[in-house]
Short mmCIF file of C-alpha atoms and ligand atoms in Angstrom, two decimals:
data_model
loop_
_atom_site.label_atom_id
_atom_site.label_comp_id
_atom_site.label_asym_id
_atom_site.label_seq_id
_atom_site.Cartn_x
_atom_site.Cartn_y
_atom_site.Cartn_z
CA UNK T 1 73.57 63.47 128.15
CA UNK T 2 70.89 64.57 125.60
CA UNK T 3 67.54 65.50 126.90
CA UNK T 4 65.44 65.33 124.02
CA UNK T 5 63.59 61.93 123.32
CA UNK T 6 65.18 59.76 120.33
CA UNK T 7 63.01 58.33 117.94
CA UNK T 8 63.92 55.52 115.53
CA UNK T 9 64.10 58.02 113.13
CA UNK T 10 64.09 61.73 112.10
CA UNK T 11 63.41 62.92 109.07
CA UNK T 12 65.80 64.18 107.62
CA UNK T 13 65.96 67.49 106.54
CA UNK T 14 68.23 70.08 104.23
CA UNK T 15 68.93 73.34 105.57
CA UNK T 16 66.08 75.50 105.42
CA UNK T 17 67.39 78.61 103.58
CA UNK T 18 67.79 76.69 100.52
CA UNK T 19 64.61 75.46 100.06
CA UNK T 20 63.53 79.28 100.19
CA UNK T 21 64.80 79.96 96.54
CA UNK T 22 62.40 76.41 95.50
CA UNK T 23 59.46 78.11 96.95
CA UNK T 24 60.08 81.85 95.24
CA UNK T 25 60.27 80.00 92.05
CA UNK T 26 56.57 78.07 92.63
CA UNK T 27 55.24 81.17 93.56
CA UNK T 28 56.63 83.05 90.75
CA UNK T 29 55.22 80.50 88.06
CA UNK T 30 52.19 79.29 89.80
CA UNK T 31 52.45 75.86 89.06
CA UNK T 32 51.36 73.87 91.88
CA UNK T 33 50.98 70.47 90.09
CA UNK T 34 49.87 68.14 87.71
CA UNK T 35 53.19 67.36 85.64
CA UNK T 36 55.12 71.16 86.67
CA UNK T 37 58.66 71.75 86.21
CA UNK T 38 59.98 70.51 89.33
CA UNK T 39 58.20 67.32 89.34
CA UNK T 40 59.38 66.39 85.94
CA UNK T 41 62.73 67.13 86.80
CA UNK T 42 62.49 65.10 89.74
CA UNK T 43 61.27 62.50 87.85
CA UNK T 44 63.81 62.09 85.76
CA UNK T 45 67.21 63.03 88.23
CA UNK T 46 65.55 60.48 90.58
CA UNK T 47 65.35 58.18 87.64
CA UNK T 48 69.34 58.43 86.93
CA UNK T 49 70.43 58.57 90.22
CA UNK T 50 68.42 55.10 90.83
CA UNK T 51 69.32 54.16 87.85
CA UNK T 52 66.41 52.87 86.11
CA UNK T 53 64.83 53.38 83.05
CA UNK T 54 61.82 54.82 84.12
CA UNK T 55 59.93 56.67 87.09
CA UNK T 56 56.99 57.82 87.57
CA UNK T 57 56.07 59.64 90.80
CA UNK T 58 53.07 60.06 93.26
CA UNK T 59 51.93 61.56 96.14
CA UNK T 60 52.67 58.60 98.73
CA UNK T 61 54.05 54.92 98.68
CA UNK T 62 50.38 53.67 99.29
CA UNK T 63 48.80 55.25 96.19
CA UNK T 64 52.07 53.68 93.90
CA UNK T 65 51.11 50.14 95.21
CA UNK T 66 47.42 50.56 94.52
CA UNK T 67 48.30 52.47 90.81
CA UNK T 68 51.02 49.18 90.09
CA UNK T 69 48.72 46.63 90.76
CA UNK T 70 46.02 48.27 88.47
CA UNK T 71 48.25 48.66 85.83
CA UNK T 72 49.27 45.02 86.04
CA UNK T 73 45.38 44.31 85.68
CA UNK T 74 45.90 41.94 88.94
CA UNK T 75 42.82 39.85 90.12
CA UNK T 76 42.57 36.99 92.15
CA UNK T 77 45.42 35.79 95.22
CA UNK T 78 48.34 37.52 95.48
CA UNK T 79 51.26 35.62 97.23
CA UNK T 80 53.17 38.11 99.94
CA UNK T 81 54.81 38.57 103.04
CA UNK T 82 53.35 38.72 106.69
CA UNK T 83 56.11 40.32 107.74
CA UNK T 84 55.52 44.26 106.24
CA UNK T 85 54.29 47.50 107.02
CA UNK T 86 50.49 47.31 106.91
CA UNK T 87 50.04 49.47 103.37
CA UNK T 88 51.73 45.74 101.05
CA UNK T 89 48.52 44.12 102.10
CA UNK T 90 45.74 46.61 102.85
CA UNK T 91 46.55 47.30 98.70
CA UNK T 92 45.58 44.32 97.95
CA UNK T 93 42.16 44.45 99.74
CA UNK T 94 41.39 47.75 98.23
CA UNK T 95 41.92 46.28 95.02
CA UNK T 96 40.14 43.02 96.04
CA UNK T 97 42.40 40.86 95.86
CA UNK T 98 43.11 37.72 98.50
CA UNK T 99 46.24 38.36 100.11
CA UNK T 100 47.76 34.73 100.58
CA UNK T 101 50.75 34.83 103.13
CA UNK T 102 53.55 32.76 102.99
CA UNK T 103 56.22 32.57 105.60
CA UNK T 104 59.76 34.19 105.75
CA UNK T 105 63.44 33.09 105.13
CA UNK T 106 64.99 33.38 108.68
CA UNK T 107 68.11 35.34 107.82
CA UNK T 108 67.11 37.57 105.21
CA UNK T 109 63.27 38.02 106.62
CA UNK T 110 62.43 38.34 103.08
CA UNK T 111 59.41 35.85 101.51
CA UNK T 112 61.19 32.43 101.33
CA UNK T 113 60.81 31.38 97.69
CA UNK T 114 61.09 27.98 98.83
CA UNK T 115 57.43 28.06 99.86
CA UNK T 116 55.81 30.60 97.55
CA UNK T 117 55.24 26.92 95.17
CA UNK T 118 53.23 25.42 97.61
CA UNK T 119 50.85 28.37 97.98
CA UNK T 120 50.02 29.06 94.27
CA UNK T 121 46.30 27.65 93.26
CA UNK T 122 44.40 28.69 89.73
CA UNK T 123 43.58 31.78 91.39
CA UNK T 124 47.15 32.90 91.66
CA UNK T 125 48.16 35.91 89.64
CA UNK T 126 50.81 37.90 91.12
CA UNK T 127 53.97 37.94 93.60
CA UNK T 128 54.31 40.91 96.29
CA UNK T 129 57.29 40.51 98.14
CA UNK T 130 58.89 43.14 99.83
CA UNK T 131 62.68 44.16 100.17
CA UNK T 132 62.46 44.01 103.97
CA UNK T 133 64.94 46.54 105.70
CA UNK T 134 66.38 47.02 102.30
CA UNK T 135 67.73 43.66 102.05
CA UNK T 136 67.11 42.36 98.05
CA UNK T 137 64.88 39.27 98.45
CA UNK T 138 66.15 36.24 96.26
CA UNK T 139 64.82 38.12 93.01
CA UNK T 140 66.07 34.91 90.76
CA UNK T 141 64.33 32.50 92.93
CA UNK T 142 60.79 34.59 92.58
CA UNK T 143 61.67 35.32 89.22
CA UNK T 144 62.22 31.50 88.21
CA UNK T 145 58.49 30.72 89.85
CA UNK T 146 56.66 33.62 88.34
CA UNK T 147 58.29 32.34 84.85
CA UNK T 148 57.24 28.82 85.17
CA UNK T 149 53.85 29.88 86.32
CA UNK T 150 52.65 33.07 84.35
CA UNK T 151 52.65 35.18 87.38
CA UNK T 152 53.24 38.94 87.76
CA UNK T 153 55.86 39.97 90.18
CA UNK T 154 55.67 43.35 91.84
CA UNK T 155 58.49 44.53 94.27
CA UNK T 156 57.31 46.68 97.47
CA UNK T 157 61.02 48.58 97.48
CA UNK T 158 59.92 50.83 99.88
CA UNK T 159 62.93 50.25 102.16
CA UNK T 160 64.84 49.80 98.94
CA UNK T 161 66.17 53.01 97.80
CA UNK T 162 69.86 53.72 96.28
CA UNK T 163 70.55 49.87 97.05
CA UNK T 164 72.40 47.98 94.27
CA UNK T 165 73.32 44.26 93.79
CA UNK T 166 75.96 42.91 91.59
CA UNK T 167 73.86 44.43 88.57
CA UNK T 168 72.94 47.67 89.30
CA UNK T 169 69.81 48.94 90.39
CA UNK T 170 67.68 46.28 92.62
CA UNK T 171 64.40 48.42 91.41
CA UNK T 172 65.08 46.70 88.11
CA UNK T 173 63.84 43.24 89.01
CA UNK T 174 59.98 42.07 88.32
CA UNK T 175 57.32 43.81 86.45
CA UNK T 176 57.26 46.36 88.70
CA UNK T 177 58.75 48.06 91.86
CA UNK T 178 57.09 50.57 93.88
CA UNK T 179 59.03 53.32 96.99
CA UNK T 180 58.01 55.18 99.52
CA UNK T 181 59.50 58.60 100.72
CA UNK T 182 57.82 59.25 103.30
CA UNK T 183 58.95 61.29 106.35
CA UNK T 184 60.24 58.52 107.86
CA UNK T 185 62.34 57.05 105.04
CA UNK T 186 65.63 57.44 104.02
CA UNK T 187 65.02 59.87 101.19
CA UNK T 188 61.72 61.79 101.78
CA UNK T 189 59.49 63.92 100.23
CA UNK T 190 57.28 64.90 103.01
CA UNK T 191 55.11 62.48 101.63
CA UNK T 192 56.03 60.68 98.58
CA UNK T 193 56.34 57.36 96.22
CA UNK T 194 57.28 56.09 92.92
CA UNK T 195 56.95 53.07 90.45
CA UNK T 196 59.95 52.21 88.58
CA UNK T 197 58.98 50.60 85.63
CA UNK T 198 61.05 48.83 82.47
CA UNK T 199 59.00 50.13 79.56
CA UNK T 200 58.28 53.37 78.34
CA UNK T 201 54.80 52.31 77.18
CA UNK T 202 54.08 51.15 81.07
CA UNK T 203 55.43 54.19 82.15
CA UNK T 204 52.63 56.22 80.10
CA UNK T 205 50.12 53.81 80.97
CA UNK T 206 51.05 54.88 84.39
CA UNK T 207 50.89 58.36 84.32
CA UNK T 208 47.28 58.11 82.65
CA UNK T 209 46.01 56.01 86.22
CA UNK T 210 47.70 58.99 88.50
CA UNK T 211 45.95 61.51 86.59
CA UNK T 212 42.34 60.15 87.20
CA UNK T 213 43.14 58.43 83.63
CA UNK T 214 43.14 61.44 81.37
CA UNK T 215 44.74 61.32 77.82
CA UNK T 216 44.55 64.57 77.03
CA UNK T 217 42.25 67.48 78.07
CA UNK T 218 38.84 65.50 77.11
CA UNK T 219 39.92 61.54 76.85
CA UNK T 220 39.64 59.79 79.75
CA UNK T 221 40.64 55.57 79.57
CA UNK T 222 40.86 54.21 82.74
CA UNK T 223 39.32 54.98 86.29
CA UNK T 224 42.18 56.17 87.49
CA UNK T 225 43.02 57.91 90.96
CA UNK T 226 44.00 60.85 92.37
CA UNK T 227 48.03 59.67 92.88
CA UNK T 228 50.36 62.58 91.68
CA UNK T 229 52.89 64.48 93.19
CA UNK T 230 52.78 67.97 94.04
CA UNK T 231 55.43 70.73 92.99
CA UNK T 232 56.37 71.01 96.50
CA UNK T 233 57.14 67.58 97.39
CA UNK T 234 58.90 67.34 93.83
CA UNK T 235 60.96 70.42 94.58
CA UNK T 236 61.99 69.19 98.77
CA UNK T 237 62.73 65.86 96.45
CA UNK T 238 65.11 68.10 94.48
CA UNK T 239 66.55 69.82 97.08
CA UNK T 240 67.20 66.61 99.19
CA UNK T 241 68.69 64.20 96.34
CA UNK T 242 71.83 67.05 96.40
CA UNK T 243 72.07 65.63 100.21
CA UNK T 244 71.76 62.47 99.90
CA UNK T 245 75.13 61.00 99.46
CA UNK T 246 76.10 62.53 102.90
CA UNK T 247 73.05 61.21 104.33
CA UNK T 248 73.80 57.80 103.38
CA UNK T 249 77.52 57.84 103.86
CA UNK T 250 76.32 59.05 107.87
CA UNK T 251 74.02 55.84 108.17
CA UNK T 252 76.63 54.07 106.96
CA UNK T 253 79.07 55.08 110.13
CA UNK T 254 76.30 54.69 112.45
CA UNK T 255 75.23 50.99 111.10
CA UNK T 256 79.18 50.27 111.92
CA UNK T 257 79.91 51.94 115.05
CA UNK T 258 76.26 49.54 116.14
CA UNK T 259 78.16 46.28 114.20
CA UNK T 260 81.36 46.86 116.60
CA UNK T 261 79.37 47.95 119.87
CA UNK T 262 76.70 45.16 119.66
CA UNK T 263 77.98 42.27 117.88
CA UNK T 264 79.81 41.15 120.58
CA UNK T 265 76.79 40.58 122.72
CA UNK T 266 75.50 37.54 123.87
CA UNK T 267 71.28 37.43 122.76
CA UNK T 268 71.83 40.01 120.70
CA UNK T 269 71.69 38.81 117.30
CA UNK T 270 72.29 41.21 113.98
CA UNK T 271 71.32 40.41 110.47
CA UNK T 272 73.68 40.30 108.46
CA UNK T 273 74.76 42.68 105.56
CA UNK T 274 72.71 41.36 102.90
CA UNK T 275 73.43 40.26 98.94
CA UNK T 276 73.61 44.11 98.32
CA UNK T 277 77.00 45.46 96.83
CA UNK T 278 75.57 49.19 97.62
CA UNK T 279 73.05 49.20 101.02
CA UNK T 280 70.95 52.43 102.37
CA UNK T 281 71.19 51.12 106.13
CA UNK T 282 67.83 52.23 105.84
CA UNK T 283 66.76 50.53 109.24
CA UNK T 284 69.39 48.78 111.98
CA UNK T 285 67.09 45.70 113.09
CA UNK T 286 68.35 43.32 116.53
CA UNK T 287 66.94 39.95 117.01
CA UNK T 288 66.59 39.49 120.93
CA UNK T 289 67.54 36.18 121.96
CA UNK T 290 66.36 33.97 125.10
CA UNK T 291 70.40 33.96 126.04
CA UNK T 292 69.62 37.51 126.47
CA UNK T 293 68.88 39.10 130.01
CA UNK T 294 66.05 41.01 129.14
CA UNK T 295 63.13 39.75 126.65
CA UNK T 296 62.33 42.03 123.54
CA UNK T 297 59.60 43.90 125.40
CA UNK T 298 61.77 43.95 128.67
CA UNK T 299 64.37 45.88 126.72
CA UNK T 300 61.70 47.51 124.70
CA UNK T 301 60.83 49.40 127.85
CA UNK T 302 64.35 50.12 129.38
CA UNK T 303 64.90 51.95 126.44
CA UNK T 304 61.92 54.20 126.72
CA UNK T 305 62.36 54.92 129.78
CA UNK T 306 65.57 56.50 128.68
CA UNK T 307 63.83 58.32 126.15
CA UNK T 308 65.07 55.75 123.85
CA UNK T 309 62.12 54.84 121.27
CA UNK T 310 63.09 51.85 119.62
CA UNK T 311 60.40 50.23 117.18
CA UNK T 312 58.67 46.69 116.93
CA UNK T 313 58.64 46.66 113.30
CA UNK T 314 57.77 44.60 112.43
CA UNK T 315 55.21 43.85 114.86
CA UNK T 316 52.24 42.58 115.45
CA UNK T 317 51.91 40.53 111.95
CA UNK T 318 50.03 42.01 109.11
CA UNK T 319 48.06 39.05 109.24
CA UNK T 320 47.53 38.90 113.07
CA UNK T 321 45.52 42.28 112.39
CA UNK T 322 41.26 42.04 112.43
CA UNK T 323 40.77 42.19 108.54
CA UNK T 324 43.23 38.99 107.79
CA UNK T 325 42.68 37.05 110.13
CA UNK T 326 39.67 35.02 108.88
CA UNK T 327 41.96 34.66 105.55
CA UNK T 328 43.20 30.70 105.07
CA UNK T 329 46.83 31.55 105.19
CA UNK T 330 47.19 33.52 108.58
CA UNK T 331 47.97 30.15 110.79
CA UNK T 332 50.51 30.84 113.23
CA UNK T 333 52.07 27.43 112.82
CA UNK T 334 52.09 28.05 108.86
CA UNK T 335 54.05 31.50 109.74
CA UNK T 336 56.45 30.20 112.28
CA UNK T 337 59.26 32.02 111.18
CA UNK T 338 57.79 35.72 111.14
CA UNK T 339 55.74 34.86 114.34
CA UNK T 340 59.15 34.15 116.21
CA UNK T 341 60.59 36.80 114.93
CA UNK T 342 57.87 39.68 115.03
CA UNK T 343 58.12 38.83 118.39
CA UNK T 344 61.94 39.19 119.01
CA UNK T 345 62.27 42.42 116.80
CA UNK T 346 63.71 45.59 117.99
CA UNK T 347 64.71 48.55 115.41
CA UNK T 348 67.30 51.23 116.66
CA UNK T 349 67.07 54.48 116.38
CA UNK T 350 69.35 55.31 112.42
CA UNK T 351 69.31 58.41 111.01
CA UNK T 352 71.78 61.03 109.89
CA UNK T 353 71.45 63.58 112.63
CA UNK T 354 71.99 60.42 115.24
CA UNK T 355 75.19 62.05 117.36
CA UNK T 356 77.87 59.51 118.47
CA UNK T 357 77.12 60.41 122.37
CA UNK T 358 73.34 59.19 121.80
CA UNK T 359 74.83 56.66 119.61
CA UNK T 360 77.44 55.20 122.50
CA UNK T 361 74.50 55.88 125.15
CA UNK T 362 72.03 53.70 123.35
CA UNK T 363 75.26 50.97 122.81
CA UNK T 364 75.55 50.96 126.47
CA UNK T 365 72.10 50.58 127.58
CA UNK T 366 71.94 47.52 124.97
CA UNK T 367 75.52 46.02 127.16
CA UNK T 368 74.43 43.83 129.97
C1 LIG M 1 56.32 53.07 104.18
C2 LIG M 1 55.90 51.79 103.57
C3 LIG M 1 54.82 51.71 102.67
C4 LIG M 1 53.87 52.83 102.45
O1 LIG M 1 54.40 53.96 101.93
P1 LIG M 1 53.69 55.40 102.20
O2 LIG M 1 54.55 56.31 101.36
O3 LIG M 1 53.80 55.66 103.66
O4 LIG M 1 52.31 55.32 101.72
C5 LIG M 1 54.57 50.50 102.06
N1 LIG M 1 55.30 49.41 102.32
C6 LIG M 1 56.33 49.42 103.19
C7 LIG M 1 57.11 48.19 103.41
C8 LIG M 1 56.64 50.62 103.85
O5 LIG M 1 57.65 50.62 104.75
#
């Protein structure tokens, strides 16, 4: 039996030893940021390994969602999920912009494009919707709207990276798509994010808002923020992209060993693998049912008390918090599907240093 407390997730971490050489070399050159060596090379392995045209990099997930909807010039209502982490939305209100939720598709709890129609008014200049779990969202669906009605689409792929549908990279779909890598992500930086981007003259565009929007040593032409990445998240982000392969392939054997020991169960619902031809089993999500023994906060609690610390995530609704909920579009009734969900939600503890025996234990406390 382990003694330590499990978390949903641990970051994961390289060997310490070879980071050393990484931090000699910042030393030695005194380049701590703004555009140094290791952040351009990060930049563009991160680029190929995604495989997308384009990166550009900042200091957290947050900042990229803020810089991407700048850069888009979006105003107005932006359609997007309820069912997120906080940061999709609280974007939008720090660029003033009226978050307008629309409800979720029950099996891929991704925005259901069959609704986002209904929710578009004159006001309506932009799509968020967010690649929940790392499951691709119907990206022709949303793509077919935002065509017929002029509107911007921006991807929150923040549970999104390394996964790959029939085309290639899913961070190539919309205008834009923005990750995270923070701590608790599957490839992390500390702290960390990134917009992919299609066009080079986007990209630059880009790198001008990061930089407080400086062209140049004396040019500044935009108001730009504070959003770049540092050389030592760039060089961690290095060091951990020649782990990551391992660290996937290790998610991948945990997010099957759960499919055998679980599926089986009766309540216990999975989701299933998604449209994605290469997946980052980023997060292992169970839908507790009334068939099971237990309700979700029942088990919830069983768990801790093993030291098991599952996660509600997504729970409560980003619009059930304070600041939305005097926002039209936050009825219950008009978000039945996330409400039933968010409240049914469990995530399991996934991540690479996960051994079988905690594995197996946590499989057993889930068997009735
Ligand atoms: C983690 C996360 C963010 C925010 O990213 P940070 O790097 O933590 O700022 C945004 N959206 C979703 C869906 C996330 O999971």
């Amino acid at each position: 039996m382990s003694a330590k407390p499990i978390y949903v997730t641990q970051p994961h971490l390289p060997p310490l030893e070879e980071f050393i050489p990484y931090l000699e070399q910042i030393w030695d050159n005194k380049r701590l940021t703004n555009s140094g060596p290791f952040h351009n090379q990060l930049e563009q392995a991160l680029a190929e390994y995604l495989g997308v045209e384009h990166l550009a990099l900042f200091a957290n997930g947050t900042l990229a969602l803020l810089t991407a909807l700048q850069a888009l010039r979006i105003t107005g209502e932006v359609i997007t999920t309820p069912y997120s982490f906080v940061a999709t939305a609280h974007t939008l209100l720090w660029n003033e912009i009226q978050p307008v939720f629309v409800d979720i598709d029950p099996h891929t709890l991704n925005l259901d494009p069959n609704r986002i129609e209904a929710a578009i008014t004159p006001r309506t200049t932009a799509i968020l919707p967010v690649h929940v779990y790392g499951n691709p969202c119907d990206v022709e669906a949303i793509q077919t709207i935002a065509d017929n009605y002029n509107l911007k689409v921006i991807y929150d792929a923040a549970h999104a990276f390394g996964v790959q549908d029939q085309g290639g990279s899913i961070l190539r779909h919309g205008d834009l798509s923005v990750l995270s890598f923070h701590a608790t992500k599957v490839f992390n930086t500390c702290e960390g994010g990134a917009i992919a981007c299609p066009d080079d003259k986007t990209k630059q565009h880009i790198d001008h808002l990061k930089n407080f929007g400086f062209v140049g040593e004396t040019t500044v032409v935009a108001s730009g923020i504070n959003g770049k990445m540092n050389e030592m998240q760039s060089a961690l982000g290095l060091l951990q992209l020649k782990h990551v392969s391992q660290a996937l392939a290790r998610r991948h054997a945990i997010d099957d060993q759960y499919r055998e020991g679980l599926s089986h169960i009766p309540g216990i619902r999975l989701l299933p693998r998604g449209s994605q031809v290469v997946d980052n089993h980023a997060y292992f999500p169970i839908v507790v049912e009334d068939t099971y023994p237990l309700s979700r906060d029942q088990l919830y609690d069983k768990l801790k008390a093993a030291d098991i610390h599952g996660r509600r995530y997504f729970y409560p609704l980003i619009s059930e918090f304070p600041m939305y909920r005097g926002l039209p579009s936050v009825q219950a009734a008009d978000l039945a599907v996330a409400t039933e969900i968010s409240r049914r939600i469990i995530c399991l503890p996934i991540f690479p240093a996960l051994s079988d025996d905690d594995l197996n234990r946590i499989i057993q406390l889930l068997t009735p």
